[in-house]
Each structure stands twice: as C-alpha cells, then as structure tokens.
PDB file of C-alpha atoms and ligand atoms in Angstrom:
ATOM      1  CA  UNK A 178     159.128 105.887 164.330  1.00 87.00           C
ATOM      2  CA  UNK A 179     156.039 106.939 162.366  1.00 95.00           C
ATOM      3  CA  UNK A 180     153.163 104.895 160.941  1.00 97.00           C
ATOM      4  CA  UNK A 181     153.845 104.432 157.223  1.00 95.00           C
ATOM      5  CA  UNK A 182     150.182 104.982 156.433  1.00 95.00           C
ATOM      6  CA  UNK A 183     149.019 107.978 158.524  1.00 97.00           C
ATOM      7  CA  UNK A 184     152.326 109.375 159.888  1.00 96.00           C
ATOM      8  CA  UNK A 185     151.081 109.199 163.502  1.00 95.00           C
ATOM      9  CA  UNK A 186     153.277 107.522 166.105  1.00 96.00           C
ATOM     10  CA  UNK A 187     153.816 103.859 165.196  1.00 96.00           C
ATOM     11  CA  UNK A 188     153.327 101.147 167.811  1.00 95.00           C
ATOM     12  CA  UNK A 189     153.877  98.039 165.723  1.00 96.00           C
ATOM     13  CA  UNK A 190     157.059  97.373 163.824  1.00 94.00           C
ATOM     14  CA  UNK A 191     157.223  94.602 161.202  1.00 92.00           C
ATOM     15  CA  UNK A 192     160.836  93.915 160.365  1.00 85.00           C
ATOM     16  CA  UNK A 193     160.156  91.441 157.569  1.00 81.00           C
ATOM     17  CA  UNK A 194     158.114  94.059 155.708  1.00 83.00           C
ATOM     18  CA  UNK A 195     160.326  96.925 156.844  1.00 86.00           C
ATOM     19  CA  UNK A 196     157.255  98.857 157.954  1.00 93.00           C
ATOM     20  CA  UNK A 197     155.582 100.279 161.057  1.00 96.00           C
ATOM     21  CA  UNK A 198     151.948 101.012 161.915  1.00 97.00           C
ATOM     22  CA  UNK A 199     149.732 102.677 164.472  1.00 97.00           C
ATOM     23  CA  UNK A 200     146.989 100.390 165.849  1.00 97.00           C
ATOM     24  CA  UNK A 201     144.240 101.539 163.471  1.00 97.00           C
ATOM     25  CA  UNK A 202     146.418 101.227 160.381  1.00 97.00           C
ATOM     26  CA  UNK A 203     147.711  97.841 161.549  1.00 98.00           C
ATOM     27  CA  UNK A 204     144.179  96.454 161.539  1.00 98.00           C
ATOM     28  CA  UNK A 205     143.709  97.911 158.053  1.00 97.00           C
ATOM     29  CA  UNK A 206     147.013  96.343 156.905  1.00 97.00           C
ATOM     30  CA  UNK A 207     146.114  92.957 158.412  1.00 98.00           C
ATOM     31  CA  UNK A 208     142.679  92.883 156.784  1.00 98.00           C
ATOM     32  CA  UNK A 209     144.174  93.810 153.433  1.00 97.00           C
ATOM     33  CA  UNK A 210     146.845  91.093 153.660  1.00 97.00           C
ATOM     34  CA  UNK A 211     144.217  88.422 154.358  1.00 98.00           C
ATOM     35  CA  UNK A 212     141.836  89.732 151.695  1.00 98.00           C
ATOM     36  CA  UNK A 213     144.669  89.651 149.140  1.00 97.00           C
ATOM     37  CA  UNK A 214     145.521  86.042 149.997  1.00 97.00           C
ATOM     38  CA  UNK A 215     141.879  84.985 149.671  1.00 98.00           C
ATOM     39  CA  UNK A 216     141.531  86.738 146.342  1.00 97.00           C
ATOM     40  CA  UNK A 217     144.887  85.872 144.806  1.00 96.00           C
ATOM     41  CA  UNK A 218     144.631  82.177 145.677  1.00 96.00           C
ATOM     42  CA  UNK A 219     140.913  82.023 144.731  1.00 97.00           C
ATOM     43  CA  UNK A 220     140.035  80.608 148.144  1.00 98.00           C
ATOM     44  CA  UNK A 221     136.364  81.630 148.241  1.00 98.00           C
ATOM     45  CA  UNK A 222     133.992  84.467 147.405  1.00 97.00           C
ATOM     46  CA  UNK A 223     131.362  86.380 149.429  1.00 96.00           C
ATOM     47  CA  UNK A 224     128.760  83.936 148.017  1.00 96.00           C
ATOM     48  CA  UNK A 225     130.387  80.941 149.739  1.00 97.00           C
ATOM     49  CA  UNK A 226     129.516  80.008 153.279  1.00 97.00           C
ATOM     50  CA  UNK A 227     132.822  79.187 154.983  1.00 98.00           C
ATOM     51  CA  UNK A 228     133.215  76.689 157.819  1.00 98.00           C
ATOM     52  CA  UNK A 229     135.973  78.103 160.037  1.00 98.00           C
ATOM     53  CA  UNK A 230     137.791  75.584 162.242  1.00 98.00           C
ATOM     54  CA  UNK A 231     138.331  77.330 165.578  1.00 98.00           C
ATOM     55  CA  UNK A 232     140.429  75.928 168.406  1.00 97.00           C
ATOM     56  CA  UNK A 233     140.170  78.873 170.798  1.00 97.00           C
ATOM     57  CA  UNK A 234     143.790  79.903 170.081  1.00 97.00           C
ATOM     58  CA  UNK A 235     144.878  83.266 168.699  1.00 97.00           C
ATOM     59  CA  UNK A 236     145.262  82.218 165.060  1.00 98.00           C
ATOM     60  CA  UNK A 237     141.874  80.638 164.485  1.00 98.00           C
ATOM     61  CA  UNK A 238     140.000  83.325 166.446  1.00 98.00           C
ATOM     62  CA  UNK A 239     141.914  86.074 164.596  1.00 98.00           C
ATOM     63  CA  UNK A 240     140.967  84.333 161.348  1.00 98.00           C
ATOM     64  CA  UNK A 241     137.285  84.181 162.258  1.00 98.00           C
ATOM     65  CA  UNK A 242     137.376  87.829 163.364  1.00 98.00           C
ATOM     66  CA  UNK A 243     138.955  89.049 160.131  1.00 98.00           C
ATOM     67  CA  UNK A 244     136.623  87.014 157.899  1.00 98.00           C
ATOM     68  CA  UNK A 245     133.595  88.472 159.677  1.00 98.00           C
ATOM     69  CA  UNK A 246     135.072  91.996 159.459  1.00 98.00           C
ATOM     70  CA  UNK A 247     135.642  91.518 155.722  1.00 98.00           C
ATOM     71  CA  UNK A 248     131.980  90.600 155.295  1.00 97.00           C
ATOM     72  CA  UNK A 249     132.301  86.870 154.540  1.00 98.00           C
ATOM     73  CA  UNK A 250     129.573  84.441 155.567  1.00 97.00           C
ATOM     74  CA  UNK A 251     131.009  82.111 158.204  1.00 98.00           C
ATOM     75  CA  UNK A 252     130.060  79.401 160.685  1.00 98.00           C
ATOM     76  CA  UNK A 253     132.546  78.243 163.325  1.00 98.00           C
ATOM     77  CA  UNK A 254     133.413  74.603 163.987  1.00 98.00           C
ATOM     78  CA  UNK A 255     134.989  73.716 167.314  1.00 98.00           C
ATOM     79  CA  UNK A 256     136.085  70.223 168.330  1.00 98.00           C
ATOM     80  CA  UNK A 257     136.165  69.801 172.102  1.00 97.00           C
ATOM     81  CA  UNK A 258     139.195  67.487 172.103  1.00 97.00           C
ATOM     82  CA  UNK A 259     138.909  66.166 175.642  1.00 95.00           C
ATOM     83  CA  UNK A 260     142.486  67.021 176.648  1.00 94.00           C
ATOM     84  CA  UNK A 261     141.800  67.954 180.278  1.00 92.00           C
ATOM     85  CA  UNK A 262     141.811  71.546 181.469  1.00 95.00           C
ATOM     86  CA  UNK A 263     143.358  72.759 178.198  1.00 96.00           C
ATOM     87  CA  UNK A 264     140.328  71.653 176.178  1.00 96.00           C
ATOM     88  CA  UNK A 265     137.826  72.964 178.729  1.00 96.00           C
ATOM     89  CA  UNK A 266     139.386  76.455 178.507  1.00 97.00           C
ATOM     90  CA  UNK A 267     139.636  76.304 174.672  1.00 98.00           C
ATOM     91  CA  UNK A 268     135.948  75.506 174.398  1.00 98.00           C
ATOM     92  CA  UNK A 269     135.025  78.229 176.860  1.00 98.00           C
ATOM     93  CA  UNK A 270     137.042  80.888 174.970  1.00 98.00           C
ATOM     94  CA  UNK A 271     135.608  79.820 171.613  1.00 98.00           C
ATOM     95  CA  UNK A 272     132.026  79.834 172.858  1.00 98.00           C
ATOM     96  CA  UNK A 273     132.507  83.238 174.494  1.00 98.00           C
ATOM     97  CA  UNK A 274     133.919  84.667 171.254  1.00 98.00           C
ATOM     98  CA  UNK A 275     130.952  83.399 169.212  1.00 98.00           C
ATOM     99  CA  UNK A 276     128.352  84.464 171.772  1.00 98.00           C
ATOM    100  CA  UNK A 277     129.723  88.008 172.130  1.00 97.00           C
ATOM    101  CA  UNK A 278     129.527  88.524 168.362  1.00 97.00           C
ATOM    102  CA  UNK A 279     126.305  86.636 167.695  1.00 98.00           C
ATOM    103  CA  UNK A 280     128.068  84.103 165.433  1.00 98.00           C
ATOM    104  CA  UNK A 281     126.925  80.563 164.734  1.00 98.00           C
ATOM    105  CA  UNK A 282     129.193  77.899 166.212  1.00 98.00           C
ATOM    106  CA  UNK A 283     129.012  74.125 165.851  1.00 98.00           C
ATOM    107  CA  UNK A 284     130.723  72.384 168.780  1.00 98.00           C
ATOM    108  CA  UNK A 285     131.492  68.662 168.647  1.00 98.00           C
ATOM    109  CA  UNK A 286     132.344  67.154 172.063  1.00 97.00           C
ATOM    110  CA  UNK A 287     134.564  64.260 170.997  1.00 97.00           C
ATOM    111  CA  UNK A 288     134.135  62.488 174.349  1.00 96.00           C
ATOM    112  CA  UNK A 289     130.464  61.897 173.431  1.00 96.00           C
ATOM    113  CA  UNK A 290     131.152  60.704 169.872  1.00 95.00           C
ATOM    114  CA  UNK A 291     130.996  56.979 168.972  1.00 91.00           C
ATOM    115  CA  UNK A 292     132.631  54.861 171.696  1.00 92.00           C
ATOM    116  CA  UNK A 293     133.996  58.080 173.326  1.00 93.00           C
ATOM    117  CA  UNK A 294     136.667  59.763 171.229  1.00 96.00           C
ATOM    118  CA  UNK A 295     138.385  62.200 173.602  1.00 96.00           C
ATOM    119  CA  UNK A 296     141.946  62.419 172.270  1.00 96.00           C
ATOM    120  CA  UNK A 297     143.439  61.101 175.509  1.00 93.00           C
ATOM    121  CA  UNK A 298     141.161  58.015 175.348  1.00 92.00           C
ATOM    122  CA  UNK A 299     141.905  57.358 171.681  1.00 94.00           C
ATOM    123  CA  UNK A 300     145.647  57.748 172.206  1.00 94.00           C
ATOM    124  CA  UNK A 301     145.807  55.328 175.166  1.00 92.00           C
ATOM    125  CA  UNK A 302     143.392  52.779 173.639  1.00 92.00           C
ATOM    126  CA  UNK A 303     145.317  52.625 170.366  1.00 92.00           C
ATOM    127  CA  UNK A 304     148.886  53.133 171.644  1.00 92.00           C
ATOM    128  CA  UNK A 305     149.292  56.059 169.322  1.00 91.00           C
ATOM    129  CA  UNK A 306     150.962  59.373 170.018  1.00 92.00           C
ATOM    130  CA  UNK A 307     148.225  61.885 170.978  1.00 93.00           C
ATOM    131  CA  UNK A 308     149.049  64.164 168.023  1.00 93.00           C
ATOM    132  CA  UNK A 309     148.755  61.308 165.516  1.00 92.00           C
ATOM    133  CA  UNK A 310     145.345  60.314 166.903  1.00 95.00           C
ATOM    134  CA  UNK A 311     144.323  63.960 167.077  1.00 96.00           C
ATOM    135  CA  UNK A 312     145.270  64.606 163.430  1.00 95.00           C
ATOM    136  CA  UNK A 313     143.186  61.666 162.157  1.00 95.00           C
ATOM    137  CA  UNK A 314     140.160  62.594 164.289  1.00 96.00           C
ATOM    138  CA  UNK A 315     140.347  66.310 163.385  1.00 96.00           C
ATOM    139  CA  UNK A 316     140.574  65.621 159.646  1.00 96.00           C
ATOM    140  CA  UNK A 317     137.580  63.291 159.827  1.00 97.00           C
ATOM    141  CA  UNK A 318     135.370  65.794 161.667  1.00 97.00           C
ATOM    142  CA  UNK A 319     136.371  68.829 159.602  1.00 97.00           C
ATOM    143  CA  UNK A 320     135.361  66.963 156.439  1.00 96.00           C
ATOM    144  CA  UNK A 321     132.434  65.132 158.012  1.00 97.00           C
ATOM    145  CA  UNK A 322     130.771  68.234 159.483  1.00 98.00           C
ATOM    146  CA  UNK A 323     131.360  70.184 156.245  1.00 98.00           C
ATOM    147  CA  UNK A 324     129.753  67.371 154.201  1.00 97.00           C
ATOM    148  CA  UNK A 325     126.854  66.956 156.622  1.00 96.00           C
ATOM    149  CA  UNK A 326     125.996  70.670 156.622  1.00 97.00           C
ATOM    150  CA  UNK A 327     126.790  71.312 152.958  1.00 96.00           C
ATOM    151  CA  UNK A 328     129.848  73.580 153.346  1.00 98.00           C
ATOM    152  CA  UNK A 329     132.085  73.601 150.287  1.00 97.00           C
ATOM    153  CA  UNK A 330     134.941  75.470 152.002  1.00 98.00           C
ATOM    154  CA  UNK A 331     136.767  74.787 155.283  1.00 98.00           C
ATOM    155  CA  UNK A 332     139.182  77.470 156.530  1.00 98.00           C
ATOM    156  CA  UNK A 333     141.879  76.837 159.135  1.00 98.00           C
ATOM    157  CA  UNK A 334     144.088  79.288 161.058  1.00 98.00           C
ATOM    158  CA  UNK A 335     147.484  77.912 159.916  1.00 97.00           C
ATOM    159  CA  UNK A 336     149.901  80.831 159.793  1.00 98.00           C
ATOM    160  CA  UNK A 337     153.237  81.472 158.081  1.00 98.00           C
ATOM    161  CA  UNK A 338     155.211  79.919 160.960  1.00 97.00           C
ATOM    162  CA  UNK A 339     153.130  76.728 160.751  1.00 96.00           C
ATOM    163  CA  UNK A 340     153.554  76.529 156.997  1.00 97.00           C
ATOM    164  CA  UNK A 341     157.299  77.239 157.105  1.00 98.00           C
ATOM    165  CA  UNK A 342     157.822  74.628 159.853  1.00 97.00           C
ATOM    166  CA  UNK A 343     155.816  72.055 157.938  1.00 96.00           C
ATOM    167  CA  UNK A 344     157.732  72.812 154.756  1.00 98.00           C
ATOM    168  CA  UNK A 345     161.064  72.454 156.543  1.00 98.00           C
ATOM    169  CA  UNK A 346     159.956  69.086 157.964  1.00 96.00           C
ATOM    170  CA  UNK A 347     158.839  67.861 154.549  1.00 96.00           C
ATOM    171  CA  UNK A 348     162.053  69.039 152.901  1.00 97.00           C
ATOM    172  CA  UNK A 349     164.322  67.514 155.553  1.00 96.00           C
ATOM    173  CA  UNK A 350     162.769  64.110 154.850  1.00 95.00           C
ATOM    174  CA  UNK A 351     162.087  64.810 151.144  1.00 95.00           C
ATOM    175  CA  UNK A 352     158.472  63.762 151.540  1.00 94.00           C
ATOM    176  CA  UNK A 353     157.596  64.367 147.926  1.00 92.00           C
ATOM    177  CA  UNK A 354     153.940  63.360 148.287  1.00 90.00           C
ATOM    178  CA  UNK A 355     153.461  65.839 151.144  1.00 92.00           C
ATOM    179  CA  UNK A 356     155.343  68.541 149.253  1.00 95.00           C
ATOM    180  CA  UNK A 357     152.980  68.093 146.307  1.00 93.00           C
ATOM    181  CA  UNK A 358     150.026  68.629 148.644  1.00 92.00           C
ATOM    182  CA  UNK A 359     151.388  71.533 150.717  1.00 95.00           C
ATOM    183  CA  UNK A 360     149.407  74.524 149.536  1.00 96.00           C
ATOM    184  CA  UNK A 361     147.220  77.333 150.934  1.00 97.00           C
ATOM    185  CA  UNK A 362     144.365  75.867 148.874  1.00 97.00           C
ATOM    186  CA  UNK A 363     143.625  72.166 148.572  1.00 95.00           C
ATOM    187  CA  UNK A 364     140.963  71.345 146.019  1.00 94.00           C
ATOM    188  CA  UNK A 365     138.615  68.435 146.810  1.00 94.00           C
ATOM    189  CA  UNK A 366     139.178  65.162 144.939  1.00 91.00           C
ATOM    190  CA  UNK A 367     136.181  63.325 146.443  1.00 93.00           C
ATOM    191  CA  UNK A 368     132.504  64.306 146.676  1.00 92.00           C
ATOM    192  CA  UNK A 369     132.700  64.350 150.486  1.00 93.00           C
ATOM    193  CA  UNK A 370     135.750  66.615 150.624  1.00 94.00           C
ATOM    194  CA  UNK A 371     135.455  70.386 150.922  1.00 96.00           C
ATOM    195  CA  UNK A 372     138.049  72.848 149.635  1.00 97.00           C
ATOM    196  CA  UNK A 373     140.616  73.454 152.413  1.00 97.00           C
ATOM    197  CA  UNK A 374     141.999  76.948 152.664  1.00 98.00           C
ATOM    198  CA  UNK A 375     144.518  78.762 154.887  1.00 98.00           C
ATOM    199  CA  UNK A 376     143.886  82.506 154.575  1.00 98.00           C
ATOM    200  CA  UNK A 377     146.626  83.340 157.159  1.00 98.00           C
ATOM    201  CA  UNK A 378     149.415  81.490 155.335  1.00 98.00           C
ATOM    202  CA  UNK A 379     151.373  84.719 154.745  1.00 96.00           C
ATOM    203  CA  UNK A 380     150.721  86.092 158.265  1.00 97.00           C
ATOM    204  CA  UNK A 381     153.364  85.377 160.895  1.00 96.00           C
ATOM    205  CA  UNK A 382     152.539  84.091 164.356  1.00 95.00           C
ATOM    206  CA  UNK A 383     153.707  87.436 165.746  1.00 95.00           C
ATOM    207  CA  UNK A 384     151.382  89.380 163.411  1.00 96.00           C
ATOM    208  CA  UNK A 385     148.420  87.188 164.387  1.00 97.00           C
ATOM    209  CA  UNK A 386     149.188  87.663 168.088  1.00 97.00           C
ATOM    210  CA  UNK A 387     149.407  91.451 167.662  1.00 97.00           C
ATOM    211  CA  UNK A 388     146.126  91.470 165.731  1.00 98.00           C
ATOM    212  CA  UNK A 389     144.371  89.414 168.430  1.00 98.00           C
ATOM    213  CA  UNK A 390     145.700  91.795 171.080  1.00 97.00           C
ATOM    214  CA  UNK A 391     144.731  94.978 169.219  1.00 97.00           C
ATOM    215  CA  UNK A 392     141.241  93.594 168.538  1.00 97.00           C
ATOM    216  CA  UNK A 393     140.787  92.595 172.185  1.00 97.00           C
ATOM    217  CA  UNK A 394     140.278  88.916 171.361  1.00 98.00           C
ATOM    218  CA  UNK A 395     140.319  86.743 174.471  1.00 97.00           C
ATOM    219  CA  UNK A 396     142.043  83.517 173.410  1.00 97.00           C
ATOM    220  CA  UNK A 397     143.673  80.557 175.172  1.00 96.00           C
ATOM    221  CA  UNK A 398     147.317  81.447 175.733  1.00 94.00           C
ATOM    222  CA  UNK A 399     148.491  78.036 176.967  1.00 93.00           C
ATOM    223  CA  UNK A 400     149.657  75.569 174.352  1.00 91.00           C
ATOM    224  CA  UNK A 401     148.219  72.054 174.234  1.00 93.00           C
ATOM    225  CA  UNK A 402     150.160  69.944 176.805  1.00 93.00           C
ATOM    226  CA  UNK A 403     150.811  67.363 174.090  1.00 92.00           C
ATOM    227  CA  UNK A 404     152.757  69.848 171.992  1.00 89.00           C
ATOM    228  CA  UNK A 405     155.683  69.753 174.423  1.00 81.00           C
ATOM    229  CA  UNK A 406     158.667  68.258 172.625  1.00 77.00           C
ATOM    230  CA  UNK A 407     156.946  68.246 169.239  1.00 83.00           C
ATOM    231  CA  UNK A 408     159.353  68.261 166.277  1.00 90.00           C
ATOM    232  CA  UNK A 409     157.310  71.093 164.817  1.00 90.00           C
ATOM    233  CA  UNK A 410     158.523  73.326 167.668  1.00 92.00           C
ATOM    234  CA  UNK A 411     162.164  72.501 166.915  1.00 94.00           C
ATOM    235  CA  UNK A 412     161.628  73.563 163.307  1.00 96.00           C
ATOM    236  CA  UNK A 413     159.916  76.755 164.444  1.00 96.00           C
ATOM    237  CA  UNK A 414     162.830  77.550 166.725  1.00 96.00           C
ATOM    238  CA  UNK A 415     165.359  77.078 163.913  1.00 97.00           C
ATOM    239  CA  UNK A 416     163.273  79.225 161.577  1.00 97.00           C
ATOM    240  CA  UNK A 417     162.959  81.942 164.231  1.00 97.00           C
ATOM    241  CA  UNK A 418     166.730  82.085 164.500  1.00 97.00           C
ATOM    242  CA  UNK A 419     167.063  82.403 160.735  1.00 97.00           C
ATOM    243  CA  UNK A 420     164.353  85.055 160.728  1.00 95.00           C
ATOM    244  CA  UNK A 421     166.123  87.086 163.448  1.00 94.00           C
ATOM    245  CA  UNK A 422     169.354  87.077 161.437  1.00 95.00           C
ATOM    246  CA  UNK A 423     167.631  87.568 158.069  1.00 94.00           C
ATOM    247  CA  UNK A 424     164.158  89.125 158.349  1.00 93.00           C
ATOM    248  CA  UNK A 425     161.793  87.850 155.668  1.00 93.00           C
ATOM    249  CA  UNK A 426     163.322  84.349 155.489  1.00 96.00           C
ATOM    250  CA  UNK A 427     160.112  82.498 156.423  1.00 97.00           C
ATOM    251  CA  UNK A 428     157.986  84.361 153.913  1.00 96.00           C
ATOM    252  CA  UNK A 429     160.489  83.844 151.096  1.00 97.00           C
ATOM    253  CA  UNK A 430     160.887  80.161 152.005  1.00 98.00           C
ATOM    254  CA  UNK A 431     157.143  79.481 151.758  1.00 98.00           C
ATOM    255  CA  UNK A 432     156.378  81.860 148.917  1.00 97.00           C
ATOM    256  CA  UNK A 433     159.197  80.683 146.678  1.00 97.00           C
ATOM    257  CA  UNK A 434     158.380  77.046 147.405  1.00 98.00           C
ATOM    258  CA  UNK A 435     154.832  77.649 146.188  1.00 96.00           C
ATOM    259  CA  UNK A 436     156.039  79.510 143.099  1.00 96.00           C
ATOM    260  CA  UNK A 437     159.128  77.586 142.079  1.00 95.00           C
ATOM    261  CA  UNK A 438     159.343  74.359 144.088  1.00 94.00           C
ATOM    262  CA  UNK A 439     155.915  72.847 144.412  1.00 94.00           C
ATOM    263  CA  UNK A 440     155.035  72.571 140.688  1.00 92.00           C
ATOM    264  CA  UNK A 441     157.843  70.034 140.218  1.00 90.00           C
ATOM    265  CA  UNK A 442     156.389  67.760 142.909  1.00 91.00           C
ATOM    266  CA  UNK A 443     152.800  68.086 141.717  1.00 87.00           C
ATOM    267  CA  UNK A 444     153.578  66.621 138.298  1.00 78.00           C
ATOM    268  CA  UNK A 445     155.791  63.904 139.715  1.00 63.00           C
ATOM    269  CA  UNK A 446     153.300  62.840 142.379  1.00 61.00           C
ATOM    270  CA  UNK A 447     149.886  62.706 140.734  1.00 66.00           C
ATOM    271  CA  UNK A 448     148.299  60.581 143.495  1.00 72.00           C
ATOM    272  CA  UNK A 449     145.103  58.684 142.621  1.00 80.00           C
ATOM    273  CA  UNK A 450     141.895  60.096 144.195  1.00 84.00           C
ATOM    274  CA  UNK A 451     140.654  58.383 147.370  1.00 91.00           C
ATOM    275  CA  UNK A 452     137.967  55.676 147.407  1.00 94.00           C
ATOM    276  CA  UNK A 453     134.970  55.699 149.774  1.00 96.00           C
ATOM    277  CA  UNK A 454     135.135  54.177 153.272  1.00 96.00           C
ATOM    278  CA  UNK A 455     132.811  51.181 153.628  1.00 96.00           C
ATOM    279  CA  UNK A 456     132.045  52.086 157.211  1.00 96.00           C
ATOM    280  CA  UNK A 457     131.485  55.862 157.309  1.00 95.00           C
ATOM    281  CA  UNK A 458     131.204  56.857 153.647  1.00 95.00           C
ATOM    282  CA  UNK A 459     134.006  59.412 153.881  1.00 95.00           C
ATOM    283  CA  UNK A 460     137.037  59.459 151.537  1.00 94.00           C
ATOM    284  CA  UNK A 461     139.488  56.668 152.222  1.00 95.00           C
ATOM    285  CA  UNK A 462     142.736  55.186 150.931  1.00 90.00           C
ATOM    286  CA  UNK A 463     141.735  51.532 151.325  1.00 92.00           C
ATOM    287  CA  UNK A 464     138.392  49.888 152.115  1.00 95.00           C
ATOM    288  CA  UNK A 465     138.195  51.367 155.643  1.00 96.00           C
ATOM    289  CA  UNK A 466     139.402  54.897 156.378  1.00 96.00           C
ATOM    290  CA  UNK A 467     142.036  55.665 158.995  1.00 95.00           C
ATOM    291  CA  UNK A 468     139.431  57.269 161.287  1.00 97.00           C
ATOM    292  CA  UNK A 469     137.216  54.156 161.288  1.00 97.00           C
ATOM    293  CA  UNK A 470     140.243  51.934 161.914  1.00 96.00           C
ATOM    294  CA  UNK A 471     141.022  54.118 164.906  1.00 95.00           C
ATOM    295  CA  UNK A 472     137.438  53.915 166.198  1.00 96.00           C
ATOM    296  CA  UNK A 473     137.432  50.125 165.769  1.00 95.00           C
ATOM    297  CA  UNK A 474     140.585  49.882 167.877  1.00 94.00           C
ATOM    298  CA  UNK A 475     138.999  51.984 170.634  1.00 94.00           C
ATOM    299  CA  UNK A 476     135.891  49.764 170.535  1.00 94.00           C
ATOM    300  CA  UNK A 477     137.975  46.571 170.697  1.00 92.00           C
ATOM    301  CA  UNK A 478     139.891  47.916 173.682  1.00 90.00           C
ATOM    302  CA  UNK A 479     136.671  48.767 175.503  1.00 88.00           C
ATOM    303  CA  UNK A 480     135.236  45.355 174.670  1.00 88.00           C
ATOM    304  CA  UNK A 481     138.322  43.633 176.114  1.00 89.00           C
ATOM    305  CA  UNK A 482     138.087  45.760 179.257  1.00 84.00           C
ATOM    306  CA  UNK A 483     134.381  44.976 179.666  1.00 84.00           C
ATOM    307  CA  UNK A 484     134.856  41.210 179.303  1.00 87.00           C
ATOM    308  CA  UNK A 485     137.831  41.309 181.718  1.00 86.00           C
ATOM    309  CA  UNK A 486     135.652  43.108 184.267  1.00 84.00           C
ATOM    310  CA  UNK A 487     132.688  40.764 183.883  1.00 80.00           C
ATOM    311  CA  UNK A 488     134.932  37.653 183.854  1.00 70.00           C
TER     312      UNK A 488
HETATM  313  S1  SF4 B 664     149.354  69.388 170.121  1.00 70.78           S
HETATM  314 FE1  SF4 B 664     148.763  67.413 169.319  1.00 70.78          FE
HETATM  315  S2  SF4 B 664     147.112  66.688 170.658  1.00 70.78           S
HETATM  316 FE2  SF4 B 664     147.363  68.896 171.037  1.00 70.78          FE
HETATM  317  S3  SF4 B 664     145.867  69.843 169.682  1.00 70.78           S
HETATM  318 FE3  SF4 B 664     147.792  69.787 168.559  1.00 70.78          FE
HETATM  319  S4  SF4 B 664     147.692  67.859 167.389  1.00 70.78           S
HETATM  320 FE4  SF4 B 664     146.115  67.754 168.981  1.00 70.78          FE
HETATM  321 ZN1   ZN B 665     148.462 104.919 161.147  1.00 70.78          ZN
HETATM  322 ZN1   ZN B 666     135.468  55.610 157.653  1.00 70.78          ZN
END
C-alpha cells in the first residue's frame, strides 16, 4: 500500500479515514488534524499561553509535542499524584520530556500539599474510590495553578476514545447535565476558571500512540493501577468492538453528538454559574467547594489519629 500523500511505501494504515501514510506524512497529517481542531473550535490562538496538563502518558505528551511543533506558547503542568511506583515513573518521564526540549514545567507534588494530598492518602482518609478523589483534586489544581499563574487556557490530552467512552457512559445513564457540558471547549463561567480545551478530541488512542512512537516520545506505558476494573474501560472495549466491525463509529458518535445532540441538552440544562468557595476562593457549588471538603476530611482523619496516638 502507498502513502496517499507522497506515494512512497505506507507504514501506517488508518481504517476509519480509509487512508495510509509513510512516517513523515503521518506526522504532517497528525499536526494538521490537531491544528484544524484548535482552529475550528476556537480553542486558542498563538497569542495565548496554554497550560498543558501532562501526566507522562502518551496522549498528554503527544499533545504537548504537537503544540510546540505548531508554534504555540505552552507551559506544562504535572501533578505528582502519589500513587506509588506508577506516579514516580510518570513524573520522571514528564520531567525528562520537558528537560530534553527545554520546556517549562510546573510540577505539583500532591503529597506535600496541605495536610498531604497523595491520592492514596486522600482515598483512604475519606473512604472514597481513588478515582473520585483523584478527579476532585486534579480539577482543583488545574484551575488553581492556571488562576495563580494567569493562564486563560488549560489543555488536556483527552482523545477520541476517552470522549466516546464518556459520551456512552453519559448516554447510558441519560446524565443530561453532563451531556450539556461534554464538549472539546468549555468556556469559563467564573473568574477563577480557565477555558478547558481538548485538542486531541478527534484523534484516536491508536493514532496518538503511533504519533508518540514515530516522534520517539518516551512515555509511561503502564496504566494507573487504580484504572483496573474502571467502567470507562468497559465502555472503551464495547466501542472498540463496534469500531472493528464498523470503522469510523467512534468519530461519528462523538462528532454527531456535538453537532446534533448536544444543543438540545444545552438549552434544557442552563445550569447557574458557580459561587466562590469560602475557604479557597475557587469556584464552588455551595459555600465550601468539593476539594476543600475533601481536604477537611483528610485533616479530621489525621487529627483523630494524632489524638488516638497521644491518648
Ligand atoms: S485511574 Fe483513577 S486514580 Fe489513576 S490517574 Fe486516573 S483518575 Fe487518577
Ligand atoms: Zn508519505
Ligand atoms: Zn475550596
């Protein structure tokens, strides 16, 4: 099979687009796909400084790589989650990536924040599932760091598979409020919120992995140990089976939702804007935000442990 762009021998075959590329043309194709998404969805412009959330995995590092290659101004944000060996390797890979390219990276070691907010600690102290605790903490720091450093845009590496799986989950439970908010661009509705964008939302997990490989990006291959058994993975598996039988299903599912489905939910679910948290000053639904409630629980737990030890 030949590359559809230069007619040399093709090495990469994309069934959903019915096309094939050599390595050089694949990189060109990938860059153009991301650039188109940024432009078409009005995510940001070369004047904006973009805070890129990087986990050390293939998607977020591929995202950072492509944004730099396209000439955007970026700073990386990495949260060291404190999930054992997995987090140590993620941080190492992210720091190596930034160092090798001379890019600015902000790393937040959660274990040293507040009362100690490593995800494993927060999850055990609050009897929450690690992913629920992790979601609350991540959201708080993405917004908090952006507000503190004056970034108006936060980009994350969510890809087409993530978006399709999330959409399927929301549809299966008809979570209308979530459906109204599921979008590659989320505009801020509070002074301390930045615009959240997902430039890889049309790029499949496979395409991101191929890009990372072709570009020689050294990323963490292992998944987070807490992702084992996650519902999200069941949805991904189902979608992969649909995709194998009918290439292009994921892209159509997400794209047509955004075009034809989502508008109906947006009008029906005009949620009021958040208030401001009395404790941390970040956006909050209620007097105290969910992050501060989480931190308070961790503090209470530590207090109880301390008094039990001293008594
Ligand atoms: S799998 Fe769960 S705990 Fe692990 S990084 Fe993802 S959200 Fe956090
Ligand atoms: Zn080619
Ligand atoms: Zn708060």
